[in-house]
Amino acid sequence: MTPARLLDLLALALGASLLGALLFPWWRPEEIVLAILAVVSLRLCIRPAAIPAWRPRRVVAVGVAAYALLFSFVTVTRHYTFLTHALDLGYYVQLVWNLAGGRGPRVSLPEMHAWGDHLSPIMYLFVPAFWVAPGAVALLVAQSALLALGAVAVFGLARRRLGDERPAAAFAVLYLVNPSLHGINVRDFHAAALVIPLLLAAFWAVEAGRLPWACGAAALALLCREDAAIAVVGLGLWVALSRRLWLWGAGMAAAALGILFVEVRWLIPGYRGEAYSHLWRYDHLGRSLPEILATVLLHPLRTVARLATLERLVYLGALLAPLALLPLAAPLETVGALPGLAQNLLSRDPVLFHHRTQYQAFVLPFLFVGAVAGYARLAARRPGRMPAAVLVVAMVASVALSSRTVNSLAVYRFWPKPEQRAAHRLLAKVPGGAAVSAQDPYVPHLAMRPLVFVFPVGLEKSDHLLVNATTYPWRNVPGATMVRRGDTVGISPSPGAPEYRYVVAAEDGPHLLLRRR
């Protein structure tokens, strides 16, 4: 028996093991996927396989549909098994629920005008969905479908650039298996995520010579969040420097920068009643947007020196590895990623420079444009097997870094456990419209009401509390105390704070629904 045949049999055996791991909790599916990937990679090294003769457009269509269905399933089941959070799914559910009811952009996480936190008027587009099917599921499914459609734009721009639908389809598939895209999708719902398909559509429109369409897509991106303007600045740089459309590019970048300044300096503070709250991540550079920009421009060496950390280098590697470093082969085509990368790398908040967070929405589209251009250069200089081999390397790296996604498909992960079913029964007993303070996992399920808070916030305003008694003392609220005396429960949010008294309205498993006395 040849080595290639042995590896084929081993891959089949591992595939059967993966199926077993998805059905029964005997091994982490992620680790079996990595083993399969290693075997397949070795098999391809011994005897390269022929490229399948599949129709590229059919591959893209099947990939888009599969992604939308798969991630709708993953995100919705994560929600029903209490793996979603108040921030940000609960926040956006409450926001759109208020918009759909004509109450305006109000939230209580924290209690404020929503545009005083992030300016996201794009959320008005989700109002019709809430008229038909209000709740978290509508947002999660819509996000998965919209992110899936980004593959169509990747295919379109790659086909125009490469003149061949086969590598264009490969890039569309690379997009669909990208680990950053997966991380963004499974982390609740974020308006920032919508920037990805919109920017990709803008790139496609520019490649097709339809600049007004590109401006329309960029305008929609600006409606997602105020900091999406940073990505649109990048789009303007790309249009000007890569496509030599100087006036269009400069106009885009200048308009986006001006909009960002107006929103951060006046508009958002006007809704909030105080200064823009998210610049704390850059307070080592300055106290305002002009100061931060001045520090970066006037002290470039000092600024760059702050970036030389292991965590940031790992972050860059995790972004580039799934594209086999191809964006580095076309620096001018990748230039648009610089503003988004600067936003993330200059931050002192590590969430921004983690490759699976929503902040990569302002970087990822540019990396794919750069990767397509890098592939075009490679194909021109090294025709033959080399370009296809690089795509295989990119696919292997993408699947390896995305392998944790398969864990969410294990039955024991998505099938509700008795404790989770008990929580759903108790959630059904919370009076509609009642003000509630609840622990974080419950909040997305309770967000369609005027007032919902993350426990212990809002105790003085809440009619009901929902807590998990078995997790007391609560690690995330170390100062809170709970004392139960029969059907009476006393809760103090912090040392020295007054005790709030409640009666047990309902109890199911470890979950307590408390009503103010």
Short mmCIF file of C-alpha atoms in Angstrom, two decimals:
data_model
loop_
_atom_site.label_atom_id
_atom_site.label_comp_id
_atom_site.label_asym_id
_atom_site.label_seq_id
_atom_site.Cartn_x
_atom_site.Cartn_y
_atom_site.Cartn_z
CA MET A 1 0.00 0.00 0.00
CA THR A 2 1.40 3.38 -1.01
CA PRO A 3 1.96 6.20 1.51
CA ALA A 4 -0.66 8.28 -0.28
CA ARG A 5 -3.22 5.48 0.12
CA LEU A 6 -2.38 5.13 3.81
CA LEU A 7 -2.91 8.84 4.32
CA ASP A 8 -6.24 8.64 2.50
CA LEU A 9 -7.39 5.90 4.88
CA LEU A 10 -6.14 7.84 7.89
CA ALA A 11 -8.04 10.92 6.76
CA LEU A 12 -11.22 8.83 6.41
CA ALA A 13 -10.72 7.39 9.89
CA LEU A 14 -10.23 10.85 11.34
CA GLY A 15 -13.35 12.02 9.51
CA ALA A 16 -15.33 9.25 11.20
CA SER A 17 -13.79 10.28 14.53
CA LEU A 18 -14.87 13.86 13.90
CA LEU A 19 -18.44 12.74 13.32
CA GLY A 20 -18.31 10.83 16.59
CA ALA A 21 -16.90 13.86 18.42
CA LEU A 22 -19.76 15.99 17.09
CA LEU A 23 -22.29 13.49 18.42
CA PHE A 24 -20.65 12.52 21.71
CA PRO A 25 -18.38 14.55 24.03
CA TRP A 26 -15.35 12.27 23.90
CA TRP A 27 -12.89 14.67 22.21
CA ARG A 28 -12.74 18.29 21.09
CA PRO A 29 -13.82 18.41 17.42
CA GLU A 30 -11.40 21.28 16.83
CA GLU A 31 -8.40 19.07 17.55
CA ILE A 32 -9.60 16.36 15.17
CA VAL A 33 -10.04 18.97 12.43
CA LEU A 34 -6.43 20.02 12.95
CA ALA A 35 -5.32 16.38 12.70
CA ILE A 36 -7.29 15.93 9.46
CA LEU A 37 -5.74 19.11 8.13
CA ALA A 38 -2.24 17.83 8.89
CA VAL A 39 -2.93 14.51 7.15
CA VAL A 40 -4.45 16.19 4.09
CA SER A 41 -1.53 18.62 3.88
CA LEU A 42 0.97 15.77 3.99
CA ARG A 43 -1.05 13.90 1.38
CA LEU A 44 -0.94 16.91 -0.95
CA CYS A 45 2.82 17.18 -0.48
CA ILE A 46 3.30 13.54 -1.48
CA ARG A 47 0.95 13.65 -4.44
CA PRO A 48 -0.74 16.94 -5.38
CA ALA A 49 -4.38 16.56 -6.29
CA ALA A 50 -5.90 17.88 -9.47
CA ILE A 51 -7.99 21.04 -9.18
CA PRO A 52 -11.67 19.99 -9.16
CA ALA A 53 -13.55 20.88 -12.33
CA TRP A 54 -16.39 22.62 -10.48
CA ARG A 55 -18.15 25.63 -11.90
CA PRO A 56 -16.74 28.65 -10.04
CA ARG A 57 -20.05 30.48 -9.80
CA ARG A 58 -21.74 27.40 -8.41
CA VAL A 59 -18.96 27.04 -5.84
CA VAL A 60 -19.52 30.63 -4.73
CA ALA A 61 -23.30 30.23 -4.59
CA VAL A 62 -23.07 27.02 -2.56
CA GLY A 63 -20.46 28.58 -0.28
CA VAL A 64 -22.56 31.68 0.39
CA ALA A 65 -25.67 29.63 1.14
CA ALA A 66 -23.74 27.17 3.33
CA TYR A 67 -22.09 29.96 5.29
CA ALA A 68 -25.35 31.82 5.87
CA LEU A 69 -27.14 28.67 7.05
CA LEU A 70 -24.24 27.36 9.13
CA PHE A 71 -23.55 30.60 10.97
CA SER A 72 -27.22 31.35 11.44
CA PHE A 73 -27.43 27.98 13.16
CA VAL A 74 -24.28 28.55 15.21
CA THR A 75 -25.17 32.05 16.38
CA VAL A 76 -28.82 31.28 17.14
CA THR A 77 -27.97 28.13 19.10
CA ARG A 78 -25.29 30.05 20.99
CA HIS A 79 -27.99 32.53 21.90
CA TYR A 80 -30.42 29.86 23.10
CA THR A 81 -27.68 28.23 25.18
CA PHE A 82 -26.88 31.56 26.87
CA LEU A 83 -23.55 32.22 25.19
CA THR A 84 -24.53 35.72 24.03
CA HIS A 85 -24.15 38.87 26.06
CA ALA A 86 -25.75 42.12 27.10
CA LEU A 87 -23.00 43.91 25.19
CA ASP A 88 -23.51 43.89 22.40
CA LEU A 89 -26.42 41.64 21.40
CA GLY A 90 -28.73 42.79 24.19
CA TYR A 91 -27.84 46.40 23.41
CA TYR A 92 -28.75 46.12 19.73
CA VAL A 93 -31.92 44.12 20.39
CA GLN A 94 -33.18 46.82 22.73
CA LEU A 95 -32.12 49.57 20.32
CA VAL A 96 -33.96 48.12 17.31
CA TRP A 97 -36.98 47.19 19.47
CA ASN A 98 -37.25 50.83 20.55
CA LEU A 99 -36.79 52.06 16.98
CA ALA A 100 -39.46 49.65 15.72
CA GLY A 101 -41.87 50.85 18.41
CA GLY A 102 -41.37 54.51 17.59
CA ARG A 103 -39.61 55.24 20.88
CA GLY A 104 -36.42 56.45 19.25
CA PRO A 105 -32.83 55.27 19.69
CA ARG A 106 -32.93 54.63 23.44
CA VAL A 107 -31.05 51.97 25.41
CA SER A 108 -30.54 51.19 29.08
CA LEU A 109 -27.20 49.36 28.75
CA PRO A 110 -26.32 51.94 30.07
CA GLU A 111 -29.39 54.16 30.18
CA MET A 112 -28.89 56.80 27.49
CA HIS A 113 -29.61 57.98 23.97
CA ALA A 114 -27.95 55.29 21.83
CA TRP A 115 -26.32 57.82 19.52
CA GLY A 116 -24.45 59.14 22.56
CA ASP A 117 -22.44 55.91 22.58
CA HIS A 118 -22.01 54.91 18.95
CA LEU A 119 -23.69 56.61 16.01
CA SER A 120 -25.30 53.70 14.12
CA PRO A 121 -28.30 54.93 12.11
CA ILE A 122 -27.86 51.86 9.87
CA MET A 123 -29.90 50.06 12.54
CA TYR A 124 -33.06 51.72 11.19
CA LEU A 125 -32.82 49.27 8.28
CA PHE A 126 -33.54 46.39 10.68
CA VAL A 127 -36.81 47.89 11.90
CA PRO A 128 -38.99 46.06 9.33
CA ALA A 129 -37.50 42.73 10.48
CA PHE A 130 -38.57 43.55 14.04
CA TRP A 131 -42.09 44.32 12.87
CA VAL A 132 -42.27 40.76 11.53
CA ALA A 133 -40.05 38.76 13.92
CA PRO A 134 -38.73 40.87 16.80
CA GLY A 135 -35.80 39.59 18.81
CA ALA A 136 -32.19 38.54 18.73
CA VAL A 137 -32.68 35.84 16.10
CA ALA A 138 -33.54 38.41 13.43
CA LEU A 139 -30.28 40.28 14.01
CA LEU A 140 -28.13 37.16 14.18
CA VAL A 141 -29.54 35.66 10.97
CA ALA A 142 -29.32 38.98 9.14
CA GLN A 143 -25.70 39.43 10.17
CA SER A 144 -24.76 35.93 8.98
CA ALA A 145 -26.51 36.45 5.64
CA LEU A 146 -24.95 39.86 5.03
CA LEU A 147 -21.46 38.66 5.88
CA ALA A 148 -21.97 35.69 3.56
CA LEU A 149 -22.80 38.05 0.71
CA GLY A 150 -19.37 39.58 1.06
CA ALA A 151 -18.08 36.51 -0.79
CA VAL A 152 -20.02 37.58 -3.88
CA ALA A 153 -18.19 40.91 -3.86
CA VAL A 154 -14.82 39.18 -3.33
CA PHE A 155 -15.56 36.92 -6.30
CA GLY A 156 -16.61 39.87 -8.46
CA LEU A 157 -13.58 42.03 -7.79
CA ALA A 158 -11.15 39.07 -8.03
CA ARG A 159 -12.67 37.96 -11.33
CA ARG A 160 -12.23 41.43 -12.79
CA ARG A 161 -8.69 41.73 -11.51
CA LEU A 162 -7.49 38.22 -12.40
CA GLY A 163 -9.55 37.55 -15.52
CA ASP A 164 -10.18 33.98 -14.35
CA GLU A 165 -13.17 32.76 -12.36
CA ARG A 166 -11.37 29.79 -10.79
CA PRO A 167 -8.93 31.71 -8.55
CA ALA A 168 -11.68 34.27 -7.98
CA ALA A 169 -13.88 31.51 -6.57
CA ALA A 170 -10.96 30.33 -4.44
CA PHE A 171 -10.68 33.81 -2.91
CA ALA A 172 -14.42 33.82 -2.24
CA VAL A 173 -14.05 30.53 -0.36
CA LEU A 174 -11.01 31.87 1.50
CA TYR A 175 -13.18 34.76 2.63
CA LEU A 176 -15.89 32.41 3.88
CA VAL A 177 -13.45 30.34 5.96
CA ASN A 178 -11.48 33.33 7.25
CA PRO A 179 -10.94 33.08 11.03
CA SER A 180 -11.43 36.80 11.62
CA LEU A 181 -14.75 36.69 9.81
CA HIS A 182 -15.82 33.71 11.93
CA GLY A 183 -14.78 35.46 15.13
CA ILE A 184 -16.69 38.60 14.23
CA ASN A 185 -19.81 36.63 13.36
CA VAL A 186 -20.02 34.46 16.48
CA ARG A 187 -19.36 37.33 18.90
CA ASP A 188 -22.97 38.50 19.20
CA PHE A 189 -24.18 41.18 16.76
CA HIS A 190 -22.22 44.31 15.88
CA ALA A 191 -23.11 47.16 13.55
CA ALA A 192 -19.39 47.40 12.74
CA ALA A 193 -19.54 43.95 11.12
CA LEU A 194 -21.80 45.34 8.39
CA VAL A 195 -18.89 47.44 7.14
CA ILE A 196 -17.27 44.29 5.69
CA PRO A 197 -19.75 43.54 2.88
CA LEU A 198 -20.28 47.26 2.24
CA LEU A 199 -16.58 47.96 1.74
CA LEU A 200 -16.18 44.87 -0.42
CA ALA A 201 -19.12 46.08 -2.52
CA ALA A 202 -17.39 49.46 -2.84
CA PHE A 203 -14.18 47.79 -4.07
CA TRP A 204 -16.17 45.78 -6.58
CA ALA A 205 -17.92 48.92 -7.81
CA VAL A 206 -14.62 50.74 -8.28
CA GLU A 207 -13.20 47.78 -10.20
CA ALA A 208 -16.31 47.84 -12.39
CA GLY A 209 -15.93 51.58 -13.03
CA ARG A 210 -19.11 52.46 -11.12
CA LEU A 211 -17.82 55.12 -8.78
CA PRO A 212 -21.23 56.49 -7.75
CA TRP A 213 -22.15 52.99 -6.54
CA ALA A 214 -18.90 52.86 -4.59
CA CYS A 215 -19.77 56.17 -2.96
CA GLY A 216 -23.19 54.81 -2.07
CA ALA A 217 -21.67 51.74 -0.41
CA ALA A 218 -19.20 53.98 1.43
CA ALA A 219 -22.04 56.21 2.62
CA LEU A 220 -23.86 53.17 4.03
CA ALA A 221 -20.66 52.11 5.77
CA LEU A 222 -20.48 55.54 7.42
CA LEU A 223 -23.93 54.90 8.88
CA CYS A 224 -22.73 51.77 10.70
CA ARG A 225 -20.61 53.50 13.35
CA GLU A 226 -18.71 56.72 13.71
CA ASP A 227 -15.34 54.94 13.57
CA ALA A 228 -16.31 53.30 10.28
CA ALA A 229 -15.15 56.62 8.85
CA ILE A 230 -11.61 55.35 9.49
CA ALA A 231 -12.24 52.49 7.06
CA VAL A 232 -13.72 54.90 4.50
CA VAL A 233 -10.56 57.01 4.81
CA GLY A 234 -8.72 53.81 3.89
CA LEU A 235 -11.04 53.33 0.93
CA GLY A 236 -10.20 56.84 -0.24
CA LEU A 237 -6.48 56.13 0.05
CA TRP A 238 -6.89 52.96 -2.00
CA VAL A 239 -8.92 54.73 -4.69
CA ALA A 240 -6.36 57.52 -4.92
CA LEU A 241 -3.09 55.61 -4.66
CA SER A 242 -3.94 52.25 -6.18
CA ARG A 243 -6.47 53.26 -8.81
CA ARG A 244 -4.95 56.70 -9.52
CA LEU A 245 -8.36 58.33 -9.13
CA TRP A 246 -6.90 61.19 -7.16
CA LEU A 247 -9.90 63.50 -6.87
CA TRP A 248 -12.36 60.72 -6.03
CA GLY A 249 -10.02 59.20 -3.49
CA ALA A 250 -9.06 62.47 -1.85
CA GLY A 251 -12.71 63.49 -1.72
CA MET A 252 -13.71 60.23 -0.04
CA ALA A 253 -10.92 60.41 2.52
CA ALA A 254 -11.45 64.09 3.31
CA ALA A 255 -15.22 63.69 3.62
CA ALA A 256 -14.88 60.67 5.91
CA LEU A 257 -12.31 62.41 8.11
CA GLY A 258 -14.50 65.50 8.34
CA ILE A 259 -17.55 63.42 9.26
CA LEU A 260 -15.56 61.58 11.93
CA PHE A 261 -14.41 64.86 13.45
CA VAL A 262 -17.92 66.34 13.51
CA GLU A 263 -19.41 63.20 15.04
CA VAL A 264 -16.74 62.78 17.71
CA ARG A 265 -16.42 66.48 18.55
CA TRP A 266 -20.04 67.63 18.50
CA LEU A 267 -22.71 65.17 17.41
CA ILE A 268 -22.15 62.24 19.78
CA PRO A 269 -21.28 64.46 22.78
CA GLY A 270 -24.48 66.37 22.07
CA TYR A 271 -26.54 63.20 22.45
CA ARG A 272 -24.51 62.03 25.44
CA GLY A 273 -24.24 65.29 27.33
CA GLU A 274 -20.50 64.81 27.80
CA ALA A 275 -17.32 64.23 25.81
CA TYR A 276 -16.93 61.27 23.46
CA SER A 277 -16.27 58.29 25.71
CA HIS A 278 -14.12 55.97 23.58
CA LEU A 279 -10.94 58.01 23.23
CA TRP A 280 -9.63 56.60 26.52
CA ARG A 281 -8.04 53.84 24.45
CA TYR A 282 -5.66 56.46 23.03
CA ASP A 283 -5.15 58.76 26.01
CA HIS A 284 -1.42 58.01 25.85
CA LEU A 285 -1.45 59.88 22.53
CA GLY A 286 -3.74 62.77 23.39
CA ARG A 287 -7.03 63.86 24.91
CA SER A 288 -8.87 64.67 21.67
CA LEU A 289 -8.97 63.47 18.08
CA PRO A 290 -6.81 66.38 16.79
CA GLU A 291 -4.24 65.78 19.57
CA ILE A 292 -4.08 62.06 18.79
CA LEU A 293 -3.61 62.68 15.06
CA ALA A 294 -0.98 65.34 15.77
CA THR A 295 0.99 62.97 18.01
CA VAL A 296 0.96 60.24 15.36
CA LEU A 297 2.05 62.63 12.59
CA LEU A 298 4.61 64.68 14.54
CA HIS A 299 6.17 61.84 16.52
CA PRO A 300 6.10 58.84 14.16
CA LEU A 301 9.14 57.06 15.63
CA ARG A 302 7.82 57.26 19.18
CA THR A 303 4.43 56.10 17.97
CA VAL A 304 5.83 53.13 16.05
CA ALA A 305 8.00 52.15 19.01
CA ARG A 306 4.84 51.51 21.03
CA LEU A 307 3.73 48.91 18.49
CA ALA A 308 6.68 46.55 18.96
CA THR A 309 4.98 44.11 21.32
CA LEU A 310 4.56 40.36 21.00
CA GLU A 311 0.78 40.59 21.22
CA ARG A 312 0.60 43.02 18.30
CA LEU A 313 2.98 40.95 16.19
CA VAL A 314 0.88 37.83 16.83
CA TYR A 315 -2.19 39.83 15.84
CA LEU A 316 -0.64 40.85 12.52
CA GLY A 317 0.44 37.28 11.88
CA ALA A 318 -3.07 35.98 12.55
CA LEU A 319 -4.46 38.47 10.03
CA LEU A 320 -1.92 37.73 7.29
CA ALA A 321 -1.42 33.96 7.65
CA PRO A 322 -4.92 33.04 6.33
CA LEU A 323 -4.00 34.92 3.16
CA ALA A 324 -0.53 33.34 2.87
CA LEU A 325 1.05 36.81 3.30
CA LEU A 326 -0.19 37.78 -0.17
CA PRO A 327 -1.16 41.34 0.87
CA LEU A 328 2.53 42.04 1.53
CA ALA A 329 3.26 41.36 -2.15
CA ALA A 330 1.04 44.30 -3.15
CA PRO A 331 1.65 47.08 -0.61
CA LEU A 332 0.02 49.80 -2.69
CA GLU A 333 -3.14 47.73 -3.02
CA THR A 334 -3.16 47.07 0.74
CA VAL A 335 -2.54 50.69 1.73
CA GLY A 336 -6.19 51.18 2.65
CA ALA A 337 -5.75 48.86 5.64
CA LEU A 338 -3.36 51.29 7.33
CA PRO A 339 -5.94 53.56 8.99
CA GLY A 340 -7.83 50.59 10.46
CA LEU A 341 -4.62 48.91 11.55
CA ALA A 342 -3.47 52.15 13.15
CA GLN A 343 -6.74 52.40 15.06
CA ASN A 344 -6.27 48.88 16.40
CA LEU A 345 -2.52 48.78 16.98
CA LEU A 346 -2.29 52.19 18.66
CA SER A 347 -5.01 51.32 21.14
CA ARG A 348 -4.10 50.28 24.66
CA ASP A 349 -7.22 48.09 24.74
CA PRO A 350 -6.13 44.54 23.75
CA VAL A 351 -9.59 43.78 22.39
CA LEU A 352 -8.81 45.94 19.38
CA PHE A 353 -5.70 44.01 18.41
CA HIS A 354 -7.22 40.55 18.63
CA HIS A 355 -7.85 39.03 15.22
CA ARG A 356 -11.32 37.66 16.06
CA THR A 357 -13.01 40.85 17.28
CA GLN A 358 -15.39 43.14 15.42
CA TYR A 359 -12.70 45.83 15.06
CA GLN A 360 -11.16 43.78 12.25
CA ALA A 361 -14.14 44.76 10.11
CA PHE A 362 -12.21 47.93 9.23
CA VAL A 363 -9.14 45.95 8.13
CA LEU A 364 -10.26 42.62 6.65
CA PRO A 365 -11.73 43.90 3.34
CA PHE A 366 -8.48 45.70 2.49
CA LEU A 367 -6.44 42.59 3.18
CA PHE A 368 -8.52 40.63 0.68
CA VAL A 369 -8.10 43.32 -1.96
CA GLY A 370 -4.36 43.26 -1.30
CA ALA A 371 -4.29 39.46 -1.41
CA VAL A 372 -5.97 39.39 -4.81
CA ALA A 373 -3.45 41.91 -6.12
CA GLY A 374 -0.58 39.96 -4.56
CA TYR A 375 -1.81 36.79 -6.24
CA ALA A 376 -2.00 38.60 -9.59
CA ARG A 377 1.64 39.66 -9.25
CA LEU A 378 2.70 36.17 -8.25
CA ALA A 379 0.84 34.60 -11.17
CA ALA A 380 2.49 37.03 -13.59
CA ARG A 381 6.00 36.39 -12.26
CA ARG A 382 5.77 32.69 -11.41
CA PRO A 383 3.17 31.06 -13.66
CA GLY A 384 2.46 27.39 -13.20
CA ARG A 385 1.88 25.55 -9.95
CA MET A 386 3.18 28.22 -7.58
CA PRO A 387 0.07 30.46 -7.46
CA ALA A 388 -2.24 27.49 -6.86
CA ALA A 389 0.11 26.17 -4.17
CA VAL A 390 -0.03 29.52 -2.37
CA LEU A 391 -3.83 29.40 -2.37
CA VAL A 392 -3.65 25.90 -0.87
CA VAL A 393 -1.35 27.21 1.87
CA ALA A 394 -3.79 30.05 2.53
CA MET A 395 -6.68 27.59 2.74
CA VAL A 396 -4.80 25.34 5.17
CA ALA A 397 -3.90 28.31 7.39
CA SER A 398 -7.47 29.62 7.28
CA VAL A 399 -9.03 26.31 8.24
CA ALA A 400 -6.46 25.77 10.99
CA LEU A 401 -7.15 29.15 12.57
CA SER A 402 -10.91 28.74 12.09
CA SER A 403 -11.04 25.20 13.46
CA ARG A 404 -12.65 26.26 16.74
CA THR A 405 -15.82 27.06 14.80
CA VAL A 406 -16.54 23.35 14.44
CA ASN A 407 -16.85 23.03 18.23
CA SER A 408 -20.14 24.93 18.01
CA LEU A 409 -21.55 22.15 15.81
CA ALA A 410 -21.15 19.49 18.50
CA VAL A 411 -24.52 18.28 19.75
CA TYR A 412 -23.53 18.63 23.37
CA ARG A 413 -22.66 22.29 22.70
CA PHE A 414 -25.82 23.41 20.95
CA TRP A 415 -28.42 21.12 22.55
CA PRO A 416 -29.90 22.92 25.60
CA LYS A 417 -29.02 21.34 28.93
CA PRO A 418 -31.60 20.97 31.74
CA GLU A 419 -30.24 24.08 33.47
CA GLN A 420 -30.64 26.11 30.27
CA ARG A 421 -34.18 24.84 29.71
CA ALA A 422 -34.99 25.85 33.27
CA ALA A 423 -33.71 29.34 32.50
CA HIS A 424 -36.00 29.60 29.46
CA ARG A 425 -38.99 28.53 31.57
CA LEU A 426 -38.19 31.22 34.09
CA LEU A 427 -37.64 33.86 31.41
CA ALA A 428 -41.18 33.20 30.20
CA LYS A 429 -42.45 34.23 33.65
CA VAL A 430 -40.86 37.68 33.62
CA PRO A 431 -43.69 40.20 33.10
CA GLY A 432 -43.52 41.98 29.77
CA GLY A 433 -42.50 45.60 30.11
CA ALA A 434 -41.24 45.17 33.68
CA ALA A 435 -37.93 46.80 34.53
CA VAL A 436 -35.39 44.01 35.10
CA SER A 437 -31.84 43.75 36.39
CA ALA A 438 -30.36 40.41 35.31
CA GLN A 439 -27.02 38.71 35.04
CA ASP A 440 -25.31 39.10 31.69
CA PRO A 441 -26.35 35.85 29.90
CA TYR A 442 -30.04 36.53 30.55
CA VAL A 443 -30.03 40.11 29.24
CA PRO A 444 -30.22 39.43 25.46
CA HIS A 445 -33.37 37.38 26.15
CA LEU A 446 -34.95 40.22 28.15
CA ALA A 447 -33.90 43.19 26.06
CA MET A 448 -37.26 43.93 24.41
CA ARG A 449 -38.45 46.22 27.19
CA PRO A 450 -37.81 49.87 28.10
CA LEU A 451 -35.51 49.13 31.04
CA VAL A 452 -33.15 46.18 31.37
CA PHE A 453 -29.87 46.33 33.25
CA VAL A 454 -26.86 44.11 33.83
CA PHE A 455 -27.00 43.06 37.49
CA PRO A 456 -26.29 44.74 39.89
CA VAL A 457 -26.84 47.94 37.91
CA GLY A 458 -30.33 49.39 38.10
CA LEU A 459 -31.50 47.73 41.32
CA GLU A 460 -33.17 50.96 42.42
CA LYS A 461 -35.23 51.07 39.20
CA SER A 462 -35.94 47.37 38.68
CA ASP A 463 -39.18 45.60 39.54
CA HIS A 464 -37.59 42.18 39.04
CA LEU A 465 -34.19 40.53 39.32
CA LEU A 466 -33.00 37.38 37.58
CA VAL A 467 -29.91 35.70 39.01
CA ASN A 468 -28.19 32.33 39.11
CA ALA A 469 -28.01 31.39 42.78
CA THR A 470 -25.47 28.59 42.33
CA THR A 471 -22.83 30.98 40.98
CA TYR A 472 -22.96 33.09 44.16
CA PRO A 473 -20.64 34.62 45.28
CA TRP A 474 -20.44 36.21 41.84
CA ARG A 475 -16.90 36.54 40.55
CA ASN A 476 -17.70 39.46 38.26
CA VAL A 477 -19.42 41.34 41.13
CA PRO A 478 -17.21 40.46 44.10
CA GLY A 479 -18.70 43.12 46.38
CA ALA A 480 -22.33 42.08 45.94
CA THR A 481 -23.99 40.07 48.70
CA MET A 482 -27.13 37.93 48.71
CA VAL A 483 -28.87 36.62 51.83
CA ARG A 484 -31.91 34.37 51.51
CA ARG A 485 -34.39 33.93 54.33
CA GLY A 486 -37.11 31.58 53.11
CA ASP A 487 -38.93 33.35 50.29
CA THR A 488 -37.27 36.67 51.08
CA VAL A 489 -33.95 37.65 49.53
CA GLY A 490 -31.80 40.62 50.46
CA ILE A 491 -29.25 41.89 47.94
CA SER A 492 -26.64 44.60 48.39
CA PRO A 493 -24.72 45.62 45.23
CA SER A 494 -21.53 46.64 47.04
CA PRO A 495 -20.07 46.96 50.55
CA GLY A 496 -21.81 49.74 52.45
CA ALA A 497 -24.63 50.03 49.90
CA PRO A 498 -28.25 49.70 51.07
CA GLU A 499 -29.84 46.26 50.97
CA TYR A 500 -32.71 45.77 48.53
CA ARG A 501 -35.34 43.27 49.61
CA TYR A 502 -37.17 40.94 47.26
CA VAL A 503 -39.53 38.00 47.37
CA VAL A 504 -38.99 34.89 45.28
CA ALA A 505 -41.51 35.19 42.44
CA ALA A 506 -40.36 31.96 40.76
CA GLU A 507 -37.53 29.47 41.01
CA ASP A 508 -36.43 26.85 38.52
CA GLY A 509 -33.20 24.94 39.00
CA PRO A 510 -30.46 27.40 39.96
CA HIS A 511 -32.34 30.38 38.55
CA LEU A 512 -34.16 32.84 40.81
CA LEU A 513 -36.74 35.36 39.63
CA LEU A 514 -37.09 37.95 42.37
CA ARG A 515 -39.79 40.61 42.73
CA ARG A 516 -39.34 43.82 44.68
CA ARG A 517 -41.24 43.83 47.95
#
